[in-house]
Coordinates of C-alpha atoms in Angstrom, one line a residue:
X1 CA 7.8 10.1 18.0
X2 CA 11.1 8.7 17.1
X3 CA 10.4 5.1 17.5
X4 CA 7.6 5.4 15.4
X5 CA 9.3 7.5 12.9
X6 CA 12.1 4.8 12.6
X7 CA 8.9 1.9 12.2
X8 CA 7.6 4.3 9.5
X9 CA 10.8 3.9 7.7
X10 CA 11.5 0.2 8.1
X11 CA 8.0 0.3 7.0
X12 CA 8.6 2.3 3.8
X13 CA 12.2 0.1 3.3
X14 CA 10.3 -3.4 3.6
X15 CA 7.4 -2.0 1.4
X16 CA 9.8 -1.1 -1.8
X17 CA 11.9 -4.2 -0.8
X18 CA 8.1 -6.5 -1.2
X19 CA 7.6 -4.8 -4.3
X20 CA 10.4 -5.0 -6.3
X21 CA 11.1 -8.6 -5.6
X22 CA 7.2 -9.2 -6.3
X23 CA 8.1 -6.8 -9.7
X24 CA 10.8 -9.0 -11.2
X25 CA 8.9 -12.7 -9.9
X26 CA 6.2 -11.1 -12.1
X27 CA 8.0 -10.2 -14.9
X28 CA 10.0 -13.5 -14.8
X29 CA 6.3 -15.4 -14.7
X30 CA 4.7 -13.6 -17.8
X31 CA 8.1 -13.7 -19.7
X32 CA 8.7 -17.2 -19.1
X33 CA 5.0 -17.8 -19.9
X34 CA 5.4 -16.3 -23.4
X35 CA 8.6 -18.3 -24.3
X36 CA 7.2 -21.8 -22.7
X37 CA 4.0 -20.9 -24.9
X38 CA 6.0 -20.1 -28.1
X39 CA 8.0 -23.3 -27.9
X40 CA 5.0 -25.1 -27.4
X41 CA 4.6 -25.8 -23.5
X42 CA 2.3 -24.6 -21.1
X43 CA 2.9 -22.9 -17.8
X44 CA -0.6 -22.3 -16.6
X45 CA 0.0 -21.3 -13.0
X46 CA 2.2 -18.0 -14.4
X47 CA -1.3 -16.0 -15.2
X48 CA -2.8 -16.8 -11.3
X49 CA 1.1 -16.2 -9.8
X50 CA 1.5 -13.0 -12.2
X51 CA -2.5 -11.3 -11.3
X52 CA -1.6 -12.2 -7.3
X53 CA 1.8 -11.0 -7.6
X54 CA 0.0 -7.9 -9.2
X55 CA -2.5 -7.4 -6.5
X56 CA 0.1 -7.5 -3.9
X57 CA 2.8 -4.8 -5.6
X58 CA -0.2 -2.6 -5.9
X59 CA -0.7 -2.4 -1.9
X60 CA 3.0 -2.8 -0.9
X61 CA 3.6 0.3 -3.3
X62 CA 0.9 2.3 -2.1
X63 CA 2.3 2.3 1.5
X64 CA 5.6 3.6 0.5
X65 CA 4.1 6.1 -2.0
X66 CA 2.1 7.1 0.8
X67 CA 5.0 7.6 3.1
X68 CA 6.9 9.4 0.2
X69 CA 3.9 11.8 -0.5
X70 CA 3.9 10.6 -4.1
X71 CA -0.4 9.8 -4.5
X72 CA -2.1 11.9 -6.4
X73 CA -3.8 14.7 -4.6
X74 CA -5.4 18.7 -5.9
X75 CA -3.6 21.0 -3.4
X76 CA -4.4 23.9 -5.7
X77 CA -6.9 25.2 -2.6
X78 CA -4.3 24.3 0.3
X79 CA -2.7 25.8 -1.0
X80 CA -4.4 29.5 -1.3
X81 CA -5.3 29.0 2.3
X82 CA -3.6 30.6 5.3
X83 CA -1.5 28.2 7.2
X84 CA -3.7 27.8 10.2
X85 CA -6.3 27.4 8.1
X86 CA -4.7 24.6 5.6
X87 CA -3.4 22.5 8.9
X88 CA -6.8 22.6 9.6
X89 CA -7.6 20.9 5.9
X90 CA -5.0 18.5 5.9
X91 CA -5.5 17.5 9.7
X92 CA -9.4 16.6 8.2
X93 CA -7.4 14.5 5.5
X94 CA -5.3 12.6 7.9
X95 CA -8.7 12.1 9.8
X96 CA -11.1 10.7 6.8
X97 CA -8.3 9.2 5.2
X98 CA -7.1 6.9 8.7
X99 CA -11.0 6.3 9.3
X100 CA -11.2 4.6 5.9
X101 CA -7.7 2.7 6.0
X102 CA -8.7 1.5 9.2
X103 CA -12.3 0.3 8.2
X104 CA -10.5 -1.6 4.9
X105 CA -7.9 -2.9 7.0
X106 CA -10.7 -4.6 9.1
X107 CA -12.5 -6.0 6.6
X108 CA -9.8 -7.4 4.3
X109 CA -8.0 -9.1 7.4
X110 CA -11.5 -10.5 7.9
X111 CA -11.3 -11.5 4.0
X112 CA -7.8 -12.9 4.2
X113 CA -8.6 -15.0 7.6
X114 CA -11.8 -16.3 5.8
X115 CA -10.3 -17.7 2.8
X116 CA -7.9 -19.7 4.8
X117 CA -9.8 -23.1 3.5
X118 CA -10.3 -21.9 -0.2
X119 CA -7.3 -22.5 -2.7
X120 CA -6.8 -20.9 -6.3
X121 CA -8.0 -22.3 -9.4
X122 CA -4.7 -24.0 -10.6
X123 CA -2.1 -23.4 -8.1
X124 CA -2.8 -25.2 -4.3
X125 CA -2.1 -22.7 -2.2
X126 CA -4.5 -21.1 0.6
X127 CA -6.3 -17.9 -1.1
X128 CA -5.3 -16.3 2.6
X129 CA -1.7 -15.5 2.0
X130 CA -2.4 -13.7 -1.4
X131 CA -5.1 -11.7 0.7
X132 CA -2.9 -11.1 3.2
X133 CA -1.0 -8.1 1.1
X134 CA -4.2 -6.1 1.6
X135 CA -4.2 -5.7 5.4
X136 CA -0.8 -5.2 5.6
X137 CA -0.5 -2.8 3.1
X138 CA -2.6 -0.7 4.6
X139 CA -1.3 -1.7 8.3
X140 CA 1.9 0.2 6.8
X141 CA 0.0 3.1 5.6
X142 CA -2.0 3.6 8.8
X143 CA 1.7 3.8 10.3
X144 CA 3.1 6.4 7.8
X145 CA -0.3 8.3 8.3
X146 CA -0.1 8.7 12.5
X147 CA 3.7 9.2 11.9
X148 CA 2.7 12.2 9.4
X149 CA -0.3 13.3 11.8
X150 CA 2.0 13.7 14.6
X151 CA 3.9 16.2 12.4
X152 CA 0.8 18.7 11.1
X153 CA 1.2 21.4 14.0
X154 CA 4.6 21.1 14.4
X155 CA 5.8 21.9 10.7
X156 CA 6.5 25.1 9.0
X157 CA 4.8 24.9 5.7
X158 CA 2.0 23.0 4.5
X159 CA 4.4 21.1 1.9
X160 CA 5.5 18.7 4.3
X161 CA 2.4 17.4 5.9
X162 CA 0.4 16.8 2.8
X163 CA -0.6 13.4 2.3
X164 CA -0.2 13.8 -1.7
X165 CA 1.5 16.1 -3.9

């Protein structure tokens, strides 16, 4: 429980690391591309680096919003419940929630290792590494989601072992 508790974490650390370099490349891509276009030069590989760059700070963020409890979620009826009952609820959560990160996980690593050969439209570079984000985003949240399964019976109160708030 530890040792996966301390991978959730490195996890969650890597995660907001990914997406806060991939936050200020972006912003340096789309600002730059404004002042090159205002002085009259183009950059056109900022829009594909910028909508990649995009894609992948949406699934690195998702992981560690997903570790800090921070998706959205309508706990209005967990809430009301007794606590057997609600650890009963949010152990169904965990359950449909890892059956469908695990499905997606499959399939985009399937995606990602299929566009190995194909290259974006300006910039040269193999379609798989931008695809990659996907997998391992969710790889991360599958993670934070048995670390927070392991938890349901074992906590006090139904606030901790939510998956959203």
């Amino acid at each position: 429980m530890k040792l996966l508790g301390l991978l959730s974490d490195i996890c969650e650390k890597v995660a907001i690391a990914v997406a806060a370099l991939l936050l200020v490349a972006v912003f340096c891509l789309v600002f730059g591309g404004v002042v090159l276009r205002m002085t009259g030069h183009n950059f056109s590989m900022s829009e594909e680096l910028s909508r990649w760059g995009l894609v992948s700070i949406c699934f690195m963020g998702a992981s560690a919003a997903l570790k800090q409890k921070m998706h959205v979620a309508v706990n209005m009826l967990v809430d009301l419940l007794p606590l057997s009952v609600g650890k009963i609820v949010v152990t169904i959560s965990y359950v449909l929630v890892f059956v469908l990160l695990v499905y997606s996980t499959g399939y985009s690593w399937k995606a990602a290792m299929g566009a190995e050969g194909m290259t974006g439209d300006i910039v040269p570079m193999s379609m798989m590494w931008v695809k990659l984000s996907l997998p391992i985003g969710m790889g991360m949240m599958i993670v934070h989601l048995v670390h927070g399964f392991l938890k349901i019976y074992s906590s006090p109160d139904i606030d901790t072992i939510r998956i959203g708030t």
